[in-house]
PDB file as gemmi writes it, atoms N, CA and C in Angstrom:
CRYST1    1.000    1.000    1.000  90.00  90.00  90.00 P 1                      
ATOM      1  N   UNK A   1       6.886 -20.964 -33.307  1.00  0.00           N  
ATOM      2  CA  UNK A   1       6.676 -19.869 -32.784  1.00  0.00           C  
ATOM      3  C   UNK A   1       5.559 -19.520 -32.448  1.00  0.00           C  
ATOM      4  N   UNK A   2       4.578 -19.329 -33.896  1.00  0.00           N  
ATOM      5  CA  UNK A   2       3.801 -18.432 -33.669  1.00  0.00           C  
ATOM      6  C   UNK A   2       2.362 -18.854 -32.705  1.00  0.00           C  
ATOM      7  N   UNK A   3       2.278 -20.267 -32.434  1.00  0.00           N  
ATOM      8  CA  UNK A   3       1.062 -20.767 -32.232  1.00  0.00           C  
ATOM      9  C   UNK A   3       1.435 -19.966 -30.412  1.00  0.00           C  
ATOM     10  N   UNK A   4       2.974 -20.604 -30.099  1.00  0.00           N  
ATOM     11  CA  UNK A   4       3.849 -19.899 -28.701  1.00  0.00           C  
ATOM     12  C   UNK A   4       3.179 -17.582 -28.363  1.00  0.00           C  
ATOM     13  N   UNK A   5       3.208 -17.250 -29.728  1.00  0.00           N  
ATOM     14  CA  UNK A   5       2.804 -15.517 -29.211  1.00  0.00           C  
ATOM     15  C   UNK A   5       1.271 -15.665 -29.219  1.00  0.00           C  
ATOM     16  N   UNK A   6       0.926 -16.584 -29.757  1.00  0.00           N  
ATOM     17  CA  UNK A   6      -0.588 -15.762 -30.486  1.00  0.00           C  
ATOM     18  C   UNK A   6      -2.341 -16.828 -29.698  1.00  0.00           C  
ATOM     19  N   UNK A   7      -1.379 -17.860 -29.351  1.00  0.00           N  
ATOM     20  CA  UNK A   7      -2.421 -18.876 -29.145  1.00  0.00           C  
ATOM     21  C   UNK A   7      -3.094 -18.295 -27.689  1.00  0.00           C  
ATOM     22  N   UNK A   8      -4.107 -18.420 -27.310  1.00  0.00           N  
ATOM     23  CA  UNK A   8      -4.441 -17.716 -26.284  1.00  0.00           C  
ATOM     24  C   UNK A   8      -4.115 -18.233 -25.148  1.00  0.00           C  
ATOM     25  N   UNK A   9      -3.912 -19.996 -24.834  1.00  0.00           N  
ATOM     26  CA  UNK A   9      -3.181 -19.903 -23.398  1.00  0.00           C  
ATOM     27  C   UNK A   9      -2.085 -19.455 -23.688  1.00  0.00           C  
ATOM     28  N   UNK A  10      -1.150 -19.666 -24.237  1.00  0.00           N  
ATOM     29  CA  UNK A  10      -0.220 -18.782 -24.020  1.00  0.00           C  
ATOM     30  C   UNK A  10      -0.292 -17.846 -23.692  1.00  0.00           C  
ATOM     31  N   UNK A  11      -0.712 -16.716 -24.057  1.00  0.00           N  
ATOM     32  CA  UNK A  11      -1.074 -14.799 -24.439  1.00  0.00           C  
ATOM     33  C   UNK A  11      -1.101 -15.179 -22.315  1.00  0.00           C  
ATOM     34  N   UNK A  12      -2.605 -16.309 -22.483  1.00  0.00           N  
ATOM     35  CA  UNK A  12      -3.267 -15.625 -20.918  1.00  0.00           C  
ATOM     36  C   UNK A  12      -2.313 -15.994 -20.174  1.00  0.00           C  
ATOM     37  N   UNK A  13      -1.217 -17.254 -20.115  1.00  0.00           N  
ATOM     38  CA  UNK A  13      -0.338 -17.673 -19.314  1.00  0.00           C  
ATOM     39  C   UNK A  13       0.797 -16.171 -19.238  1.00  0.00           C  
ATOM     40  N   UNK A  14       1.255 -15.610 -20.304  1.00  0.00           N  
ATOM     41  CA  UNK A  14       2.095 -14.425 -19.631  1.00  0.00           C  
ATOM     42  C   UNK A  14       1.862 -13.364 -19.306  1.00  0.00           C  
ATOM     43  N   UNK A  15       0.298 -13.262 -20.112  1.00  0.00           N  
ATOM     44  CA  UNK A  15      -0.052 -12.388 -18.854  1.00  0.00           C  
ATOM     45  C   UNK A  15      -0.319 -12.619 -17.281  1.00  0.00           C  
ATOM     46  N   UNK A  16      -0.319 -13.716 -16.907  1.00  0.00           N  
ATOM     47  CA  UNK A  16      -0.138 -14.186 -15.696  1.00  0.00           C  
ATOM     48  C   UNK A  16       1.293 -13.814 -14.805  1.00  0.00           C  
ATOM     49  N   UNK A  17       2.255 -13.848 -16.272  1.00  0.00           N  
ATOM     50  CA  UNK A  17       3.450 -13.674 -16.030  1.00  0.00           C  
ATOM     51  C   UNK A  17       3.589 -12.475 -15.604  1.00  0.00           C  
ATOM     52  N   UNK A  18       2.504 -11.682 -16.055  1.00  0.00           N  
ATOM     53  CA  UNK A  18       3.033 -10.074 -15.893  1.00  0.00           C  
ATOM     54  C   UNK A  18       2.671  -9.800 -14.830  1.00  0.00           C  
ATOM     55  N   UNK A  19       1.798  -9.892 -14.496  1.00  0.00           N  
ATOM     56  CA  UNK A  19       1.580  -9.218 -13.021  1.00  0.00           C  
ATOM     57  C   UNK A  19       1.843 -10.351 -11.966  1.00  0.00           C  
ATOM     58  N   UNK A  20       2.390 -11.633 -12.226  1.00  0.00           N  
ATOM     59  CA  UNK A  20       3.480 -11.457 -11.476  1.00  0.00           C  
ATOM     60  C   UNK A  20       4.381 -11.091 -10.713  1.00  0.00           C  
ATOM     61  N   UNK A  21       5.193 -10.475 -12.277  1.00  0.00           N  
ATOM     62  CA  UNK A  21       6.309  -9.270 -12.495  1.00  0.00           C  
ATOM     63  C   UNK A  21       5.898  -8.606 -11.807  1.00  0.00           C  
ATOM     64  N   UNK A  22       4.959  -7.649 -12.178  1.00  0.00           N  
ATOM     65  CA  UNK A  22       4.553  -6.011 -11.915  1.00  0.00           C  
ATOM     66  C   UNK A  22       4.400  -6.116 -10.297  1.00  0.00           C  
ATOM     67  N   UNK A  23       3.908  -7.388  -9.614  1.00  0.00           N  
ATOM     68  CA  UNK A  23       3.217  -7.623  -8.264  1.00  0.00           C  
ATOM     69  C   UNK A  23       4.722  -7.491  -7.733  1.00  0.00           C  
ATOM     70  N   UNK A  24       6.105  -7.606  -7.523  1.00  0.00           N  
ATOM     71  CA  UNK A  24       7.354  -8.355  -7.527  1.00  0.00           C  
ATOM     72  C   UNK A  24       7.706  -7.411  -7.066  1.00  0.00           C  
ATOM     73  N   UNK A  25       7.526  -6.302  -7.508  1.00  0.00           N  
ATOM     74  CA  UNK A  25       8.518  -4.769  -7.262  1.00  0.00           C  
ATOM     75  C   UNK A  25       8.137  -4.025  -7.837  1.00  0.00           C  
ATOM     76  N   UNK A  26       7.230  -3.453  -7.353  1.00  0.00           N  
ATOM     77  CA  UNK A  26       6.165  -2.427  -8.522  1.00  0.00           C  
ATOM     78  C   UNK A  26       6.707  -0.834  -8.283  1.00  0.00           C  
ATOM     79  N   UNK A  27       7.902  -0.460  -8.359  1.00  0.00           N  
ATOM     80  CA  UNK A  27       8.249   1.005  -7.828  1.00  0.00           C  
ATOM     81  C   UNK A  27       9.688   0.207  -8.589  1.00  0.00           C  
ATOM     82  N   UNK A  28      10.831  -0.991  -8.773  1.00  0.00           N  
ATOM     83  CA  UNK A  28      11.452  -0.859  -9.988  1.00  0.00           C  
ATOM     84  C   UNK A  28      11.451  -1.963 -11.218  1.00  0.00           C  
ATOM     85  N   UNK A  29      10.921  -1.420 -12.748  1.00  0.00           N  
ATOM     86  CA  UNK A  29      11.590  -1.923 -13.736  1.00  0.00           C  
ATOM     87  C   UNK A  29      12.037  -3.097 -13.944  1.00  0.00           C  
ATOM     88  N   UNK A  30      13.226  -2.542 -13.316  1.00  0.00           N  
ATOM     89  CA  UNK A  30      13.962  -3.630 -13.554  1.00  0.00           C  
ATOM     90  C   UNK A  30      14.892  -4.385 -12.937  1.00  0.00           C  
ATOM     91  N   UNK A  31      13.802  -4.452 -11.157  1.00  0.00           N  
ATOM     92  CA  UNK A  31      14.179  -5.601 -10.350  1.00  0.00           C  
ATOM     93  C   UNK A  31      12.638  -6.955 -11.208  1.00  0.00           C  
ATOM     94  N   UNK A  32      11.523  -5.898 -11.581  1.00  0.00           N  
ATOM     95  CA  UNK A  32       9.851  -7.073 -12.691  1.00  0.00           C  
ATOM     96  C   UNK A  32      10.809  -7.282 -13.846  1.00  0.00           C  
ATOM     97  N   UNK A  33      11.510  -6.788 -14.525  1.00  0.00           N  
ATOM     98  CA  UNK A  33      12.309  -7.984 -15.410  1.00  0.00           C  
ATOM     99  C   UNK A  33      13.148  -8.936 -15.119  1.00  0.00           C  
ATOM    100  N   UNK A  34      14.642  -8.635 -13.999  1.00  0.00           N  
ATOM    101  CA  UNK A  34      15.016  -9.395 -13.334  1.00  0.00           C  
ATOM    102  C   UNK A  34      13.881 -11.203 -13.262  1.00  0.00           C  
ATOM    103  N   UNK A  35      12.830 -10.231 -12.289  1.00  0.00           N  
ATOM    104  CA  UNK A  35      12.220 -11.099 -11.752  1.00  0.00           C  
ATOM    105  C   UNK A  35      11.488 -12.566 -13.164  1.00  0.00           C  
ATOM    106  N   UNK A  36      11.251 -11.830 -13.950  1.00  0.00           N  
ATOM    107  CA  UNK A  36      10.491 -12.472 -15.756  1.00  0.00           C  
ATOM    108  C   UNK A  36      11.997 -13.425 -15.384  1.00  0.00           C  
ATOM    109  N   UNK A  37      12.689 -12.704 -16.081  1.00  0.00           N  
ATOM    110  CA  UNK A  37      14.171 -13.985 -16.014  1.00  0.00           C  
ATOM    111  C   UNK A  37      14.194 -14.697 -15.053  1.00  0.00           C  
ATOM    112  N   UNK A  38      13.696 -14.736 -14.264  1.00  0.00           N  
ATOM    113  CA  UNK A  38      13.874 -15.916 -12.908  1.00  0.00           C  
ATOM    114  C   UNK A  38      13.227 -16.457 -13.333  1.00  0.00           C  
ATOM    115  N   UNK A  39      11.729 -16.002 -12.931  1.00  0.00           N  
ATOM    116  CA  UNK A  39      11.413 -17.072 -12.903  1.00  0.00           C  
ATOM    117  C   UNK A  39      10.743 -17.891 -14.965  1.00  0.00           C  
ATOM    118  N   UNK A  40      11.626 -18.009 -15.608  1.00  0.00           N  
ATOM    119  CA  UNK A  40      11.693 -18.399 -17.002  1.00  0.00           C  
ATOM    120  C   UNK A  40      12.943 -19.117 -17.224  1.00  0.00           C  
ATOM    121  N   UNK A  41      13.797 -18.588 -16.880  1.00  0.00           N  
ATOM    122  CA  UNK A  41      15.222 -19.327 -17.385  1.00  0.00           C  
ATOM    123  C   UNK A  41      15.817 -19.919 -15.696  1.00  0.00           C  
ATOM    124  N   UNK A  42      15.289 -19.053 -15.038  1.00  0.00           N  
ATOM    125  CA  UNK A  42      16.085 -19.979 -13.423  1.00  0.00           C  
ATOM    126  C   UNK A  42      17.951 -18.889 -13.241  1.00  0.00           C  
ATOM    127  N   UNK A  43      17.660 -17.774 -13.679  1.00  0.00           N  
ATOM    128  CA  UNK A  43      18.918 -16.199 -14.191  1.00  0.00           C  
ATOM    129  C   UNK A  43      18.425 -15.077 -14.361  1.00  0.00           C  
ATOM    130  N   UNK A  44      19.265 -14.615 -13.775  1.00  0.00           N  
ATOM    131  CA  UNK A  44      19.136 -13.075 -13.912  1.00  0.00           C  
ATOM    132  C   UNK A  44      19.672 -12.897 -15.751  1.00  0.00           C  
ATOM    133  N   UNK A  45      19.263 -11.930 -16.021  1.00  0.00           N  
ATOM    134  CA  UNK A  45      19.671 -11.196 -16.816  1.00  0.00           C  
ATOM    135  C   UNK A  45      21.294 -10.632 -17.601  1.00  0.00           C  
ATOM    136  N   UNK A  46      21.562 -11.164 -19.036  1.00  0.00           N  
ATOM    137  CA  UNK A  46      22.459 -10.271 -18.641  1.00  0.00           C  
ATOM    138  C   UNK A  46      22.319  -8.582 -18.875  1.00  0.00           C  
ATOM    139  N   UNK A  47      23.423  -7.993 -18.613  1.00  0.00           N  
ATOM    140  CA  UNK A  47      23.102  -6.344 -19.017  1.00  0.00           C  
ATOM    141  C   UNK A  47      22.810  -6.211 -20.401  1.00  0.00           C  
ATOM    142  N   UNK A  48      23.125  -7.135 -21.453  1.00  0.00           N  
ATOM    143  CA  UNK A  48      22.543  -6.588 -22.829  1.00  0.00           C  
ATOM    144  C   UNK A  48      20.732  -7.771 -22.867  1.00  0.00           C  
ATOM    145  N   UNK A  49      20.789  -8.248 -22.193  1.00  0.00           N  
ATOM    146  CA  UNK A  49      18.817  -8.504 -22.115  1.00  0.00           C  
ATOM    147  C   UNK A  49      18.570  -6.941 -21.391  1.00  0.00           C  
ATOM    148  N   UNK A  50      18.442  -7.288 -20.197  1.00  0.00           N  
ATOM    149  CA  UNK A  50      17.861  -6.334 -19.647  1.00  0.00           C  
ATOM    150  C   UNK A  50      18.353  -5.170 -20.189  1.00  0.00           C  
ATOM    151  N   UNK A  51      19.009  -4.664 -20.637  1.00  0.00           N  
ATOM    152  CA  UNK A  51      18.750  -3.094 -21.671  1.00  0.00           C  
ATOM    153  C   UNK A  51      17.744  -3.443 -22.888  1.00  0.00           C  
ATOM    154  N   UNK A  52      17.548  -5.227 -24.203  1.00  0.00           N  
ATOM    155  CA  UNK A  52      16.715  -4.923 -24.580  1.00  0.00           C  
ATOM    156  C   UNK A  52      15.884  -5.082 -24.161  1.00  0.00           C  
ATOM    157  N   UNK A  53      14.949  -5.921 -22.794  1.00  0.00           N  
ATOM    158  CA  UNK A  53      13.722  -5.786 -22.183  1.00  0.00           C  
ATOM    159  C   UNK A  53      13.033  -4.288 -21.901  1.00  0.00           C  
ATOM    160  N   UNK A  54      14.511  -3.619 -21.340  1.00  0.00           N  
ATOM    161  CA  UNK A  54      13.783  -2.127 -20.695  1.00  0.00           C  
ATOM    162  C   UNK A  54      13.764  -1.870 -22.055  1.00  0.00           C  
ATOM    163  N   UNK A  55      14.586  -0.924 -23.237  1.00  0.00           N  
ATOM    164  CA  UNK A  55      13.826  -0.520 -24.667  1.00  0.00           C  
ATOM    165  C   UNK A  55      12.582  -0.805 -25.355  1.00  0.00           C  
ATOM    166  N   UNK A  56      12.270  -2.260 -25.207  1.00  0.00           N  
ATOM    167  CA  UNK A  56      10.915  -3.329 -24.928  1.00  0.00           C  
ATOM    168  C   UNK A  56       9.813  -2.715 -25.229  1.00  0.00           C  
ATOM    169  N   UNK A  57      10.040  -2.707 -23.459  1.00  0.00           N  
ATOM    170  CA  UNK A  57       8.996  -2.205 -22.181  1.00  0.00           C  
ATOM    171  C   UNK A  57       8.246  -1.371 -22.715  1.00  0.00           C  
ATOM    172  N   UNK A  58       9.145  -0.750 -23.261  1.00  0.00           N  
ATOM    173  CA  UNK A  58       9.392   1.124 -22.765  1.00  0.00           C  
ATOM    174  C   UNK A  58       8.616   1.187 -24.828  1.00  0.00           C  
ATOM    175  N   UNK A  59       8.845   0.658 -26.080  1.00  0.00           N  
ATOM    176  CA  UNK A  59       8.053   0.752 -26.430  1.00  0.00           C  
ATOM    177  C   UNK A  59       6.553   0.383 -26.639  1.00  0.00           C  
ATOM    178  N   UNK A  60       7.067  -0.774 -25.778  1.00  0.00           N  
ATOM    179  CA  UNK A  60       5.462  -1.165 -25.757  1.00  0.00           C  
ATOM    180  C   UNK A  60       4.100  -0.290 -25.255  1.00  0.00           C  
ATOM    181  N   UNK A  61       4.997   0.416 -23.805  1.00  0.00           N  
ATOM    182  CA  UNK A  61       4.243   1.367 -23.216  1.00  0.00           C  
ATOM    183  C   UNK A  61       3.938   2.350 -24.251  1.00  0.00           C  
ATOM    184  N   UNK A  62       4.771   2.804 -24.609  1.00  0.00           N  
ATOM    185  CA  UNK A  62       4.539   4.140 -25.967  1.00  0.00           C  
ATOM    186  C   UNK A  62       3.457   3.402 -26.872  1.00  0.00           C  
ATOM    187  N   UNK A  63       3.283   2.793 -26.945  1.00  0.00           N  
ATOM    188  CA  UNK A  63       2.582   1.750 -28.391  1.00  0.00           C  
ATOM    189  C   UNK A  63       1.076   2.186 -27.469  1.00  0.00           C  
ATOM    190  N   UNK A  64       0.987   1.907 -26.021  1.00  0.00           N  
ATOM    191  CA  UNK A  64      -0.582   0.909 -25.545  1.00  0.00           C  
ATOM    192  C   UNK A  64      -0.988   2.118 -25.202  1.00  0.00           C  
ATOM    193  N   UNK A  65      -0.334   3.344 -24.884  1.00  0.00           N  
ATOM    194  CA  UNK A  65      -0.633   4.601 -24.432  1.00  0.00           C  
ATOM    195  C   UNK A  65      -1.523   5.175 -25.564  1.00  0.00           C  
ATOM    196  N   UNK A  66      -0.608   4.781 -26.842  1.00  0.00           N  
ATOM    197  CA  UNK A  66      -1.284   5.473 -27.396  1.00  0.00           C  
ATOM    198  C   UNK A  66      -2.146   4.936 -28.100  1.00  0.00           C  
ATOM    199  N   UNK A  67      -2.186   3.779 -28.671  1.00  0.00           N  
ATOM    200  CA  UNK A  67      -3.569   2.674 -28.534  1.00  0.00           C  
ATOM    201  C   UNK A  67      -4.080   1.706 -27.146  1.00  0.00           C  
ATOM    202  N   UNK A  68      -4.604   3.039 -26.592  1.00  0.00           N  
ATOM    203  CA  UNK A  68      -5.584   2.494 -25.444  1.00  0.00           C  
ATOM    204  C   UNK A  68      -6.194   0.543 -25.271  1.00  0.00           C  
ATOM    205  N   UNK A  69      -7.142   0.901 -26.303  1.00  0.00           N  
ATOM    206  CA  UNK A  69      -8.212  -0.469 -27.058  1.00  0.00           C  
ATOM    207  C   UNK A  69      -6.978  -1.212 -27.358  1.00  0.00           C  
ATOM    208  N   UNK A  70      -5.835  -1.179 -27.465  1.00  0.00           N  
ATOM    209  CA  UNK A  70      -5.122  -2.521 -28.583  1.00  0.00           C  
ATOM    210  C   UNK A  70      -4.567  -3.021 -26.848  1.00  0.00           C  
ATOM    211  N   UNK A  71      -4.318  -2.588 -26.226  1.00  0.00           N  
ATOM    212  CA  UNK A  71      -3.855  -2.986 -24.073  1.00  0.00           C  
ATOM    213  C   UNK A  71      -5.796  -3.746 -23.963  1.00  0.00           C  
ATOM    214  N   UNK A  72      -6.558  -2.923 -23.878  1.00  0.00           N  
ATOM    215  CA  UNK A  72      -7.778  -3.596 -23.259  1.00  0.00           C  
ATOM    216  C   UNK A  72      -7.601  -4.878 -24.218  1.00  0.00           C  
ATOM    217  N   UNK A  73      -7.671  -4.883 -25.261  1.00  0.00           N  
ATOM    218  CA  UNK A  73      -8.080  -6.183 -26.266  1.00  0.00           C  
ATOM    219  C   UNK A  73      -6.604  -7.510 -26.145  1.00  0.00           C  
ATOM    220  N   UNK A  74      -5.841  -6.632 -25.567  1.00  0.00           N  
ATOM    221  CA  UNK A  74      -4.979  -7.639 -25.430  1.00  0.00           C  
ATOM    222  C   UNK A  74      -4.856  -8.105 -24.110  1.00  0.00           C  
ATOM    223  N   UNK A  75      -5.246  -7.453 -23.123  1.00  0.00           N  
ATOM    224  CA  UNK A  75      -5.520  -8.036 -21.560  1.00  0.00           C  
ATOM    225  C   UNK A  75      -6.804  -9.143 -21.326  1.00  0.00           C  
ATOM    226  N   UNK A  76      -8.289  -8.759 -22.960  1.00  0.00           N  
ATOM    227  CA  UNK A  76      -9.206  -9.768 -22.486  1.00  0.00           C  
ATOM    228  C   UNK A  76      -8.843 -11.056 -22.770  1.00  0.00           C  
ATOM    229  N   UNK A  77      -8.001 -11.441 -23.526  1.00  0.00           N  
ATOM    230  CA  UNK A  77      -7.757 -12.921 -24.275  1.00  0.00           C  
ATOM    231  C   UNK A  77      -7.510 -13.902 -23.117  1.00  0.00           C  
ATOM    232  N   UNK A  78      -7.909 -15.140 -23.465  1.00  0.00           N  
ATOM    233  CA  UNK A  78      -7.961 -15.957 -22.208  1.00  0.00           C  
ATOM    234  C   UNK A  78      -9.570 -15.748 -21.578  1.00  0.00           C  
ATOM    235  N   UNK A  79      -9.230 -16.195 -20.737  1.00  0.00           N  
ATOM    236  CA  UNK A  79     -10.541 -16.962 -19.682  1.00  0.00           C  
ATOM    237  C   UNK A  79     -10.915 -16.259 -18.333  1.00  0.00           C  
ATOM    238  N   UNK A  80      -9.153 -16.355 -18.184  1.00  0.00           N  
ATOM    239  CA  UNK A  80      -9.313 -15.868 -16.521  1.00  0.00           C  
ATOM    240  C   UNK A  80      -9.815 -14.281 -16.828  1.00  0.00           C  
ATOM    241  N   UNK A  81      -9.534 -13.038 -16.120  1.00  0.00           N  
ATOM    242  CA  UNK A  81     -10.245 -12.439 -15.735  1.00  0.00           C  
ATOM    243  C   UNK A  81      -8.465 -11.466 -15.487  1.00  0.00           C  
ATOM    244  N   UNK A  82      -8.283 -10.280 -15.839  1.00  0.00           N  
ATOM    245  CA  UNK A  82      -6.928  -9.781 -15.790  1.00  0.00           C  
ATOM    246  C   UNK A  82      -6.828  -8.776 -14.075  1.00  0.00           C  
ATOM    247  N   UNK A  83      -5.889  -8.849 -14.169  1.00  0.00           N  
ATOM    248  CA  UNK A  83      -5.624  -8.346 -12.505  1.00  0.00           C  
ATOM    249  C   UNK A  83      -6.180  -6.260 -12.698  1.00  0.00           C  
ATOM    250  N   UNK A  84      -7.273  -6.115 -12.360  1.00  0.00           N  
ATOM    251  CA  UNK A  84      -7.925  -4.384 -12.064  1.00  0.00           C  
ATOM    252  C   UNK A  84      -6.790  -3.902 -11.163  1.00  0.00           C  
ATOM    253  N   UNK A  85      -6.287  -4.120 -10.253  1.00  0.00           N  
ATOM    254  CA  UNK A  85      -6.355  -3.074  -9.145  1.00  0.00           C  
ATOM    255  C   UNK A  85      -4.890  -2.935 -10.165  1.00  0.00           C  
ATOM    256  N   UNK A  86      -3.488  -3.203 -11.512  1.00  0.00           N  
ATOM    257  CA  UNK A  86      -2.776  -3.013 -12.280  1.00  0.00           C  
ATOM    258  C   UNK A  86      -3.503  -1.731 -13.623  1.00  0.00           C  
ATOM    259  N   UNK A  87      -2.191  -1.031 -13.884  1.00  0.00           N  
ATOM    260  CA  UNK A  87      -2.440  -0.825 -15.006  1.00  0.00           C  
ATOM    261  C   UNK A  87      -2.452  -0.721 -15.980  1.00  0.00           C  
ATOM    262  N   UNK A  88      -3.903  -0.751 -17.117  1.00  0.00           N  
ATOM    263  CA  UNK A  88      -3.939  -1.379 -18.301  1.00  0.00           C  
ATOM    264  C   UNK A  88      -2.889  -1.300 -19.160  1.00  0.00           C  
ATOM    265  N   UNK A  89      -1.711  -0.299 -19.248  1.00  0.00           N  
ATOM    266  CA  UNK A  89      -1.141  -0.096 -20.825  1.00  0.00           C  
ATOM    267  C   UNK A  89       0.694  -0.769 -19.575  1.00  0.00           C  
ATOM    268  N   UNK A  90       0.574  -1.061 -18.358  1.00  0.00           N  
ATOM    269  CA  UNK A  90       1.593  -1.364 -18.161  1.00  0.00           C  
ATOM    270  C   UNK A  90       1.373  -2.752 -17.914  1.00  0.00           C  
ATOM    271  N   UNK A  91       0.660  -3.570 -17.314  1.00  0.00           N  
ATOM    272  CA  UNK A  91       0.776  -4.262 -17.708  1.00  0.00           C  
ATOM    273  C   UNK A  91       0.363  -5.422 -18.857  1.00  0.00           C  
ATOM    274  N   UNK A  92      -0.246  -4.646 -20.395  1.00  0.00           N  
ATOM    275  CA  UNK A  92       0.062  -4.956 -21.575  1.00  0.00           C  
ATOM    276  C   UNK A  92       1.297  -4.576 -21.589  1.00  0.00           C  
ATOM    277  N   UNK A  93       2.376  -3.533 -21.296  1.00  0.00           N  
ATOM    278  CA  UNK A  93       3.760  -4.118 -21.970  1.00  0.00           C  
ATOM    279  C   UNK A  93       3.898  -4.911 -21.055  1.00  0.00           C  
ATOM    280  N   UNK A  94       4.462  -5.441 -20.067  1.00  0.00           N  
ATOM    281  CA  UNK A  94       4.769  -6.207 -19.232  1.00  0.00           C  
ATOM    282  C   UNK A  94       4.606  -7.473 -19.958  1.00  0.00           C  
ATOM    283  N   UNK A  95       2.535  -7.997 -20.635  1.00  0.00           N  
ATOM    284  CA  UNK A  95       2.248  -9.326 -21.042  1.00  0.00           C  
ATOM    285  C   UNK A  95       3.491  -8.927 -22.157  1.00  0.00           C  
ATOM    286  N   UNK A  96       3.766  -8.367 -23.211  1.00  0.00           N  
ATOM    287  CA  UNK A  96       4.624  -8.297 -24.143  1.00  0.00           C  
ATOM    288  C   UNK A  96       6.474  -9.040 -24.028  1.00  0.00           C  
ATOM    289  N   UNK A  97       6.092  -8.351 -22.781  1.00  0.00           N  
ATOM    290  CA  UNK A  97       7.727  -9.038 -21.872  1.00  0.00           C  
ATOM    291  C   UNK A  97       7.311 -10.064 -21.256  1.00  0.00           C  
ATOM    292  N   UNK A  98       6.202 -10.881 -21.084  1.00  0.00           N  
ATOM    293  CA  UNK A  98       5.774 -11.964 -20.550  1.00  0.00           C  
ATOM    294  C   UNK A  98       6.659 -13.706 -22.208  1.00  0.00           C  
ATOM    295  N   UNK A  99       6.193 -12.887 -23.048  1.00  0.00           N  
ATOM    296  CA  UNK A  99       5.156 -13.168 -24.276  1.00  0.00           C  
ATOM    297  C   UNK A  99       7.085 -13.390 -24.678  1.00  0.00           C  
ATOM    298  N   UNK A 100       7.971 -12.576 -24.970  1.00  0.00           N  
ATOM    299  CA  UNK A 100       8.913 -12.565 -25.361  1.00  0.00           C  
ATOM    300  C   UNK A 100       9.728 -13.871 -24.097  1.00  0.00           C  
ATOM    301  N   UNK A 101       9.550 -14.007 -23.441  1.00  0.00           N  
ATOM    302  CA  UNK A 101      10.713 -14.437 -22.419  1.00  0.00           C  
ATOM    303  C   UNK A 101      10.264 -16.507 -22.312  1.00  0.00           C  
ATOM    304  N   UNK A 102       8.553 -16.136 -22.780  1.00  0.00           N  
ATOM    305  CA  UNK A 102       8.144 -17.084 -23.542  1.00  0.00           C  
ATOM    306  C   UNK A 102       8.591 -17.938 -24.378  1.00  0.00           C  
ATOM    307  N   UNK A 103       9.097 -17.268 -25.491  1.00  0.00           N  
ATOM    308  CA  UNK A 103       9.472 -17.257 -26.517  1.00  0.00           C  
ATOM    309  C   UNK A 103      10.920 -17.700 -27.380  1.00  0.00           C  
ATOM    310  N   UNK A 104      11.494 -17.441 -25.953  1.00  0.00           N  
ATOM    311  CA  UNK A 104      13.485 -18.122 -25.686  1.00  0.00           C  
ATOM    312  C   UNK A 104      13.288 -19.297 -26.233  1.00  0.00           C  
ATOM    313  N   UNK A 105      13.990 -20.080 -26.932  1.00  0.00           N  
ATOM    314  CA  UNK A 105      13.759 -21.233 -27.111  1.00  0.00           C  
ATOM    315  C   UNK A 105      14.947 -21.671 -25.776  1.00  0.00           C  
ATOM    316  N   UNK A 106      15.873 -20.747 -24.809  1.00  0.00           N  
ATOM    317  CA  UNK A 106      16.742 -21.186 -23.440  1.00  0.00           C  
ATOM    318  C   UNK A 106      15.493 -21.435 -22.527  1.00  0.00           C  
ATOM    319  N   UNK A 107      13.678 -21.191 -23.378  1.00  0.00           N  
ATOM    320  CA  UNK A 107      12.410 -21.296 -21.765  1.00  0.00           C  
ATOM    321  C   UNK A 107      11.760 -23.110 -22.758  1.00  0.00           C  
ATOM    322  N   UNK A 108      11.838 -22.150 -23.830  1.00  0.00           N  
ATOM    323  CA  UNK A 108      10.980 -23.779 -25.153  1.00  0.00           C  
ATOM    324  C   UNK A 108      11.697 -24.814 -24.076  1.00  0.00           C  
ATOM    325  N   UNK A 109      13.330 -24.720 -24.859  1.00  0.00           N  
ATOM    326  CA  UNK A 109      13.518 -26.180 -24.488  1.00  0.00           C  
ATOM    327  C   UNK A 109      14.365 -26.445 -23.234  1.00  0.00           C  
ATOM    328  N   UNK A 110      14.735 -25.535 -22.614  1.00  0.00           N  
ATOM    329  CA  UNK A 110      16.007 -25.874 -21.794  1.00  0.00           C  
ATOM    330  C   UNK A 110      15.714 -25.716 -20.364  1.00  0.00           C  
ATOM    331  N   UNK A 111      14.505 -24.901 -20.634  1.00  0.00           N  
ATOM    332  CA  UNK A 111      13.371 -24.164 -18.983  1.00  0.00           C  
ATOM    333  C   UNK A 111      12.419 -25.315 -18.388  1.00  0.00           C  
TER     334      UNK A 111                                                      
END                                                                             
């Protein structure tokens, strides 16, 4: 679990997944989150899962708004550049959601 959360390759992969999620439905957080579930788990989220993802995203967004240097630091992990057309704090928050999805046992063992 530690490697899946912190290894630069996994963090970078999560950032790229987050970029796809944000571009998929720029106006709808629910659609972005559902898209991430479909990409990672090949199924839509349950209402409870969607609520947890929404709450996690909101908390991370608030955190990265308060500490923008942490958002920038997260988005610099890995070799590929981050998508500068996306707002830094939103991309960082969605990166954490992608990290969450990529650490679910359903993704790791059944995906």
